[in-house]
Short mmCIF file of C-alpha atoms in Angstrom, two decimals:
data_model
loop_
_atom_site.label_atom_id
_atom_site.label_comp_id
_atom_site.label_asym_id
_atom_site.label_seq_id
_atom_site.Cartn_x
_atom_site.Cartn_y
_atom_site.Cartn_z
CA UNK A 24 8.89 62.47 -64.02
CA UNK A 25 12.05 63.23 -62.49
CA UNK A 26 14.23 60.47 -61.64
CA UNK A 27 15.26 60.39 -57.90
CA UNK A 28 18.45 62.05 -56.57
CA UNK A 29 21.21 60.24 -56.21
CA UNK A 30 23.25 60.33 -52.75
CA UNK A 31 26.63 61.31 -52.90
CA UNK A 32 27.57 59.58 -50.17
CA UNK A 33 28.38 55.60 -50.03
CA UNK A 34 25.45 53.55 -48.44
CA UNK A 35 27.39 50.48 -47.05
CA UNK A 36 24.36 48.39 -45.39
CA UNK A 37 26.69 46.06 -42.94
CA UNK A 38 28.00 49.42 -41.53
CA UNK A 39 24.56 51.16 -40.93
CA UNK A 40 23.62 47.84 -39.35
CA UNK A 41 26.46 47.73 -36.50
CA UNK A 42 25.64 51.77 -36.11
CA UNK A 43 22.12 50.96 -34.78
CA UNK A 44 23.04 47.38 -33.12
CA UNK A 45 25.54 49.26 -30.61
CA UNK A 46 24.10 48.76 -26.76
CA UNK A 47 24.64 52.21 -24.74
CA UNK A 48 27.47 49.98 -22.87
CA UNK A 49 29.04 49.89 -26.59
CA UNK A 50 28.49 54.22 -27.20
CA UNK A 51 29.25 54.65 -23.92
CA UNK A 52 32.81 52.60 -24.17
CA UNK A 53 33.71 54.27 -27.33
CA UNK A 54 33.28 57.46 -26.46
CA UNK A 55 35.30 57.23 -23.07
CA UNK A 56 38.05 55.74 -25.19
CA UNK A 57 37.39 59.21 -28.26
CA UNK A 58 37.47 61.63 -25.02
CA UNK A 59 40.58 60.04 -23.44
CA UNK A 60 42.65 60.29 -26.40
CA UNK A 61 41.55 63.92 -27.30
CA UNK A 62 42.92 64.47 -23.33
CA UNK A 63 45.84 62.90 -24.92
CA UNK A 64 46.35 64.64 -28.05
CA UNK A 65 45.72 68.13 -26.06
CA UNK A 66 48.83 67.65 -24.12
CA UNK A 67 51.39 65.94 -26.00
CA UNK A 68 50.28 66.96 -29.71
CA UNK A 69 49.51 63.22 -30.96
CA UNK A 70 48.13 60.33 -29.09
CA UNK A 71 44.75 60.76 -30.47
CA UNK A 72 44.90 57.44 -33.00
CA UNK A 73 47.02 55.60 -30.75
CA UNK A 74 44.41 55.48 -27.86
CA UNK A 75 41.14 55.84 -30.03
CA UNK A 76 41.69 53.03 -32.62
CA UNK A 77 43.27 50.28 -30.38
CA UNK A 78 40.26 51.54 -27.89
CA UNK A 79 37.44 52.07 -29.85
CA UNK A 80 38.10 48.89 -32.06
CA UNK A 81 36.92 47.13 -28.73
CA UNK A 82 33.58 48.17 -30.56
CA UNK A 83 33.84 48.84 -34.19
CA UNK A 84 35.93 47.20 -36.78
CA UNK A 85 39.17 48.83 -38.24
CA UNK A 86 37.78 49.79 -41.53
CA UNK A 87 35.00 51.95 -39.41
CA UNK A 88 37.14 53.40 -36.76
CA UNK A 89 40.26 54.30 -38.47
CA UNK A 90 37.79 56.87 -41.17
CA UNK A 91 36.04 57.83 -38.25
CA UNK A 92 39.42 59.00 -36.51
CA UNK A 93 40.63 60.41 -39.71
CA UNK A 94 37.71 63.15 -40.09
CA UNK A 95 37.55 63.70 -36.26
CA UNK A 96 40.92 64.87 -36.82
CA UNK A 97 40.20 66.63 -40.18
CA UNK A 98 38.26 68.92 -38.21
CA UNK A 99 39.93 69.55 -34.93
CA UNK A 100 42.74 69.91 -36.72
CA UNK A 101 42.13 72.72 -38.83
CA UNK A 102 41.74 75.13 -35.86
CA UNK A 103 45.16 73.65 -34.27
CA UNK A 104 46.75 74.80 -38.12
CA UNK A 105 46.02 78.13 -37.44
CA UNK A 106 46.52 78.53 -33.97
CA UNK A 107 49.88 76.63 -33.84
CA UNK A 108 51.50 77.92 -36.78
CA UNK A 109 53.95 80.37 -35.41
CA UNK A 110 55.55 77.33 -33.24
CA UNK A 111 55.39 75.09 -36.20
CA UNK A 112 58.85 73.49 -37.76
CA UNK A 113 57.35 74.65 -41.52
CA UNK A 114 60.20 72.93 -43.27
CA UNK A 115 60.03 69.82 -41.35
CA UNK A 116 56.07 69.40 -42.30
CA UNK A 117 57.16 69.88 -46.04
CA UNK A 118 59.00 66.98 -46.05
CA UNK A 119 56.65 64.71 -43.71
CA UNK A 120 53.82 65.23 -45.62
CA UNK A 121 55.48 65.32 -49.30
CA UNK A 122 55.70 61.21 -48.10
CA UNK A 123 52.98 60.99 -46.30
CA UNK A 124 50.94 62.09 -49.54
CA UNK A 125 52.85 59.36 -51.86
CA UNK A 126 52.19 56.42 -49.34
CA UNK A 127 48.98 56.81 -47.98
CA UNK A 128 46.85 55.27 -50.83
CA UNK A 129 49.27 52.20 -50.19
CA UNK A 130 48.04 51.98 -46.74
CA UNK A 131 44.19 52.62 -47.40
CA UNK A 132 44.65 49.50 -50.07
CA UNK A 133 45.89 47.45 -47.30
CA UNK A 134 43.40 48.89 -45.18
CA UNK A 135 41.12 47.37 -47.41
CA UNK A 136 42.74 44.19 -48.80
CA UNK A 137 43.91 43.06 -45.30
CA UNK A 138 41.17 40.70 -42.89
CA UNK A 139 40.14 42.72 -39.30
CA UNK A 140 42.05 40.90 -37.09
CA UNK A 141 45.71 40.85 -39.03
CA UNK A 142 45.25 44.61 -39.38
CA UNK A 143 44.87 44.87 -35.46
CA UNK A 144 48.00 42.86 -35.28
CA UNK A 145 49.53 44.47 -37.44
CA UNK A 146 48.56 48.30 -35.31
CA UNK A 147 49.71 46.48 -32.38
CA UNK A 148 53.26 45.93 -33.71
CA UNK A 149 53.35 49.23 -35.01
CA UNK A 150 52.81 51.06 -31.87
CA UNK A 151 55.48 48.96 -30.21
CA UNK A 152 57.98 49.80 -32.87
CA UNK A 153 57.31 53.11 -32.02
CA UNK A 154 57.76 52.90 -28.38
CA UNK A 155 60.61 50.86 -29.38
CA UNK A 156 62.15 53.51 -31.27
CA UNK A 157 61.65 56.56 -28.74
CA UNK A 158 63.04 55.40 -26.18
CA UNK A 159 66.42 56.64 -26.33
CA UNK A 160 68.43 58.96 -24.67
CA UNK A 161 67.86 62.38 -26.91
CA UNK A 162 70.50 63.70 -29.33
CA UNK A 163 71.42 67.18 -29.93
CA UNK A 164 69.28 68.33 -32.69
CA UNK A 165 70.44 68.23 -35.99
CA UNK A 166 72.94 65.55 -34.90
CA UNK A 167 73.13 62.07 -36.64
CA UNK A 168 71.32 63.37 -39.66
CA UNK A 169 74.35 64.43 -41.47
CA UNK A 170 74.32 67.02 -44.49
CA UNK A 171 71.02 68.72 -45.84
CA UNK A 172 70.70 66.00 -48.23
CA UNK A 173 70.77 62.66 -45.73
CA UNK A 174 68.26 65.29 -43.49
CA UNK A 175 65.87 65.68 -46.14
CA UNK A 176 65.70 61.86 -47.50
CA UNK A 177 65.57 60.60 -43.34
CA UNK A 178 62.29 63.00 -42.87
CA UNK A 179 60.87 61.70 -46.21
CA UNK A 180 61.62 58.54 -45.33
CA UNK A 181 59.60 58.79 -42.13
CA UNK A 182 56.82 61.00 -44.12
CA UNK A 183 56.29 57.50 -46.03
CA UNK A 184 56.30 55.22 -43.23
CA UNK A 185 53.66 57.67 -41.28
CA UNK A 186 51.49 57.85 -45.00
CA UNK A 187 52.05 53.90 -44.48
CA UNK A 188 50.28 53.77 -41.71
CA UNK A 189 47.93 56.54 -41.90
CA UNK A 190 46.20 54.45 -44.54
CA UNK A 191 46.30 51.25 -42.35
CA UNK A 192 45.40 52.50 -39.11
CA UNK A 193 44.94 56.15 -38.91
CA UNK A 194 48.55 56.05 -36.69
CA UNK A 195 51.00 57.80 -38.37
CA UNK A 196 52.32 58.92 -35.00
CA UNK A 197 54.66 56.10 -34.35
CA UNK A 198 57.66 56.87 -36.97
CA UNK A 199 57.12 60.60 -36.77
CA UNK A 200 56.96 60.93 -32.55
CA UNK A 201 60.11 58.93 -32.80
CA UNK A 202 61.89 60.75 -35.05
CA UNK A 203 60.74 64.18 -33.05
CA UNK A 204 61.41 62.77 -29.42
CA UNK A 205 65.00 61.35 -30.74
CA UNK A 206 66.53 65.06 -30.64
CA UNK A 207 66.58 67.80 -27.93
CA UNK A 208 63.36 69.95 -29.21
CA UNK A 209 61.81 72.60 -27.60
CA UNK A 210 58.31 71.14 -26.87
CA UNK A 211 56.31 73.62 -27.85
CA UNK A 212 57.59 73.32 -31.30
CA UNK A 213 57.70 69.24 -30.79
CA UNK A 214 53.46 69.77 -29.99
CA UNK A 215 52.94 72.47 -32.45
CA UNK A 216 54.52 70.79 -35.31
CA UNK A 217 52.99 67.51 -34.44
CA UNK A 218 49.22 68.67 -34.73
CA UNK A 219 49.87 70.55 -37.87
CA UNK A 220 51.24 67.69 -38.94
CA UNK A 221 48.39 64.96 -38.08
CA UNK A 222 46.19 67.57 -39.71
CA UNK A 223 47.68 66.87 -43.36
CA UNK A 224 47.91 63.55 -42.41
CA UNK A 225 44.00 63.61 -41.95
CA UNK A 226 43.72 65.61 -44.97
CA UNK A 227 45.29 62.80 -47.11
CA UNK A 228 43.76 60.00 -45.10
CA UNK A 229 40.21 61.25 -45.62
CA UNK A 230 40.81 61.85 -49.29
CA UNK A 231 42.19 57.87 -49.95
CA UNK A 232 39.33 56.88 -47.73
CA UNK A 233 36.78 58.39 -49.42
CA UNK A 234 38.42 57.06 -52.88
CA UNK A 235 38.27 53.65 -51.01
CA UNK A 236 34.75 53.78 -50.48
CA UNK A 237 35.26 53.86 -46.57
CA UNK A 238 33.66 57.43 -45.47
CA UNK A 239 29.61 56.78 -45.67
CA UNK A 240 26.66 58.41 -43.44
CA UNK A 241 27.52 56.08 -40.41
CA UNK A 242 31.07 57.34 -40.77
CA UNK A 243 29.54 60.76 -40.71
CA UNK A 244 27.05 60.69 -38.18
CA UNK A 245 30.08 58.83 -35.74
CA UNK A 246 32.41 61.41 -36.20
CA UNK A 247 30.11 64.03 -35.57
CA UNK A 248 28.96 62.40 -32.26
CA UNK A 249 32.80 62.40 -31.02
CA UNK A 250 33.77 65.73 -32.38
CA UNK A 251 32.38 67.17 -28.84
CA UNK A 252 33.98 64.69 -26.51
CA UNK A 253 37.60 65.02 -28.75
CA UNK A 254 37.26 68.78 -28.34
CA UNK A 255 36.48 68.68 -24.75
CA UNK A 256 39.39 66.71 -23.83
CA UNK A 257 41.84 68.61 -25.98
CA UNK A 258 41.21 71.63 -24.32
CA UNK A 259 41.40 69.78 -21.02
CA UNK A 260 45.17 67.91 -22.02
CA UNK A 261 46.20 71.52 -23.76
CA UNK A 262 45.29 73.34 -20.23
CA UNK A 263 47.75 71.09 -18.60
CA UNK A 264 50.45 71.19 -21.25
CA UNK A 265 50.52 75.00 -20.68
CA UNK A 266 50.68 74.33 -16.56
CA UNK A 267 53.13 71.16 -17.06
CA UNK A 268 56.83 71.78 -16.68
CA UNK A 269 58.98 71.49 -19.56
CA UNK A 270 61.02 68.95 -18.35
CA UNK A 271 58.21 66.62 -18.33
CA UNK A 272 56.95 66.74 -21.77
CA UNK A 273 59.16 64.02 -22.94
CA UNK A 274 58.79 61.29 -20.18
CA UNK A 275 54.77 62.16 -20.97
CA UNK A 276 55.05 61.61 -24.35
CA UNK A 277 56.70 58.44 -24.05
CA UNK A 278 54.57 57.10 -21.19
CA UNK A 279 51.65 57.45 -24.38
CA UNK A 280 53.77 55.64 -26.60
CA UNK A 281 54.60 52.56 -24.16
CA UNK A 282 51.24 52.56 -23.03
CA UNK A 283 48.70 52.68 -26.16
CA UNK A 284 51.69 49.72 -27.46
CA UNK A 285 51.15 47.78 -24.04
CA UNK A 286 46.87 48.04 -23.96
CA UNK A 287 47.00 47.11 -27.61
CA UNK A 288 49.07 44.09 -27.68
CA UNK A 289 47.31 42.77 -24.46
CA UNK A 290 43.57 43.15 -26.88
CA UNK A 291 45.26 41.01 -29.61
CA UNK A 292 46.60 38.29 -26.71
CA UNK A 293 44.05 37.99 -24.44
#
């Protein structure tokens, strides 16, 4: 007799238990908070972990949200690869995800290693640091970074803070929305480069997840459930990037920033 198959996928029983203990108030919260950030992340280019883990962590716990996010975007953001890549800053992404790949497994650990609620606090600090950060009058671009070199070890540099906090939160927006919004950028390369971006980002994320023994059939079955509602409100936020003035693409982007830090450090407070 044949032994029985064995599942390739991790069967965590405390996670299939909260899957089938969510109310309909609980699916229905989460996946107003997974369609509002895809209406983010269609307009601006990021947004989509900022409002979905603070949000949906209402719900779930960190260590089942933040996978969840990661293959959402794994998905979505192989078509945005594609489409995008004539807009995209190529060089800039080299050098973003060459650090994002060497730090990410250092914030999956944490991910791991760190209780729920100091990893919340620490997400809520991070998307103030951000908002922090960006909001500053923009340079001329290319200015303040001094020769090739310094250029190339600043975007590593923020590469490894974003793989940082890929790992820990699924938000490597923050350093790298920053470092975009500090110079005068077209925005449809700002956008552009951003998705393609978040899409290696999800690439890596998933891959020290799965390592981590965080991606499992609820994981699965959750992200397949919000791939709809993420897709419908990209293509909603992307309809009124191409309608939106120019001009307003920056104050936008940093209205996301000051208000996923704002909703977030109210959750930890209150």
């Amino acid at each position: 007799m044949l032994p029985p198959p064995r599942c390739a996928l991790p069967l965590d029983p405390m996670a299939e238990d909260l899957l089938f203990s969510l109310s309909p108030a609980d699916l229905a919260g989460a996946g107003l908070a997974i369609f509002v950030a895809g209406l983010l992340r269609g307009f601006t280019g990021f947004g989509f972990a900022l409002a979905a883990v603070p949000l949906a962590g209402l719900v779930l716990p960190p260590a089942m949200i933040v996978p969840v996010v990661m293959l959402t975007q794994l998905v979505i953001g192989s078509a945005d690869a594609v489409r995008e890549r004539r807009a995209v800053d190529w060089r800039l992404v080299g050098w973003l995800t060459l650090g994002l790949a060497i730090a990410t497994p250092l914030g999956t650990w944490a991910l791991v290693a760190l209780p729920g609620d100091i990893t919340r606090i620490v997400i809520a600090c991070i998307v103030l640091l951000g908002a922090a950060a960006a909001w500053r009058p923009p340079r001329a671009e290319g200015a303040g970074e001094g020769g090739l070199l310094h250029a190339r070890i600043t975007r590593l540099g923020v590469g490894l803070v974003a793989g940082l906090f890929t790992g820990l939160a699924a938000m490597p927006g923050p350093p790298v929305v920053a470092y975009m919004l500090a110079a005068e950028r077209d925005p449809r390369i700002i956008r552009a480069t951003l998705m393609v971006f978040f899409f290696f980002t999800a690439v890596t994320g998933c891959a020290s997840a799965w390592f981590a023994g965080l991606i499992g059939w609820p994981e699965l079955v959750m992200s397949a459930a919000a791939l709809p509602l993420v897709v419908g409100g990209s293509a909603i936020g992307a309809a009124g990037f191409r309608r939106a003035d120019a001009r307003h693409y920056r104050p936008a982007a940093l209205v996301v920033l000051v208000g996923a830090a704002v909703v977030t450090l109210l959750r930890e407070i209150l």
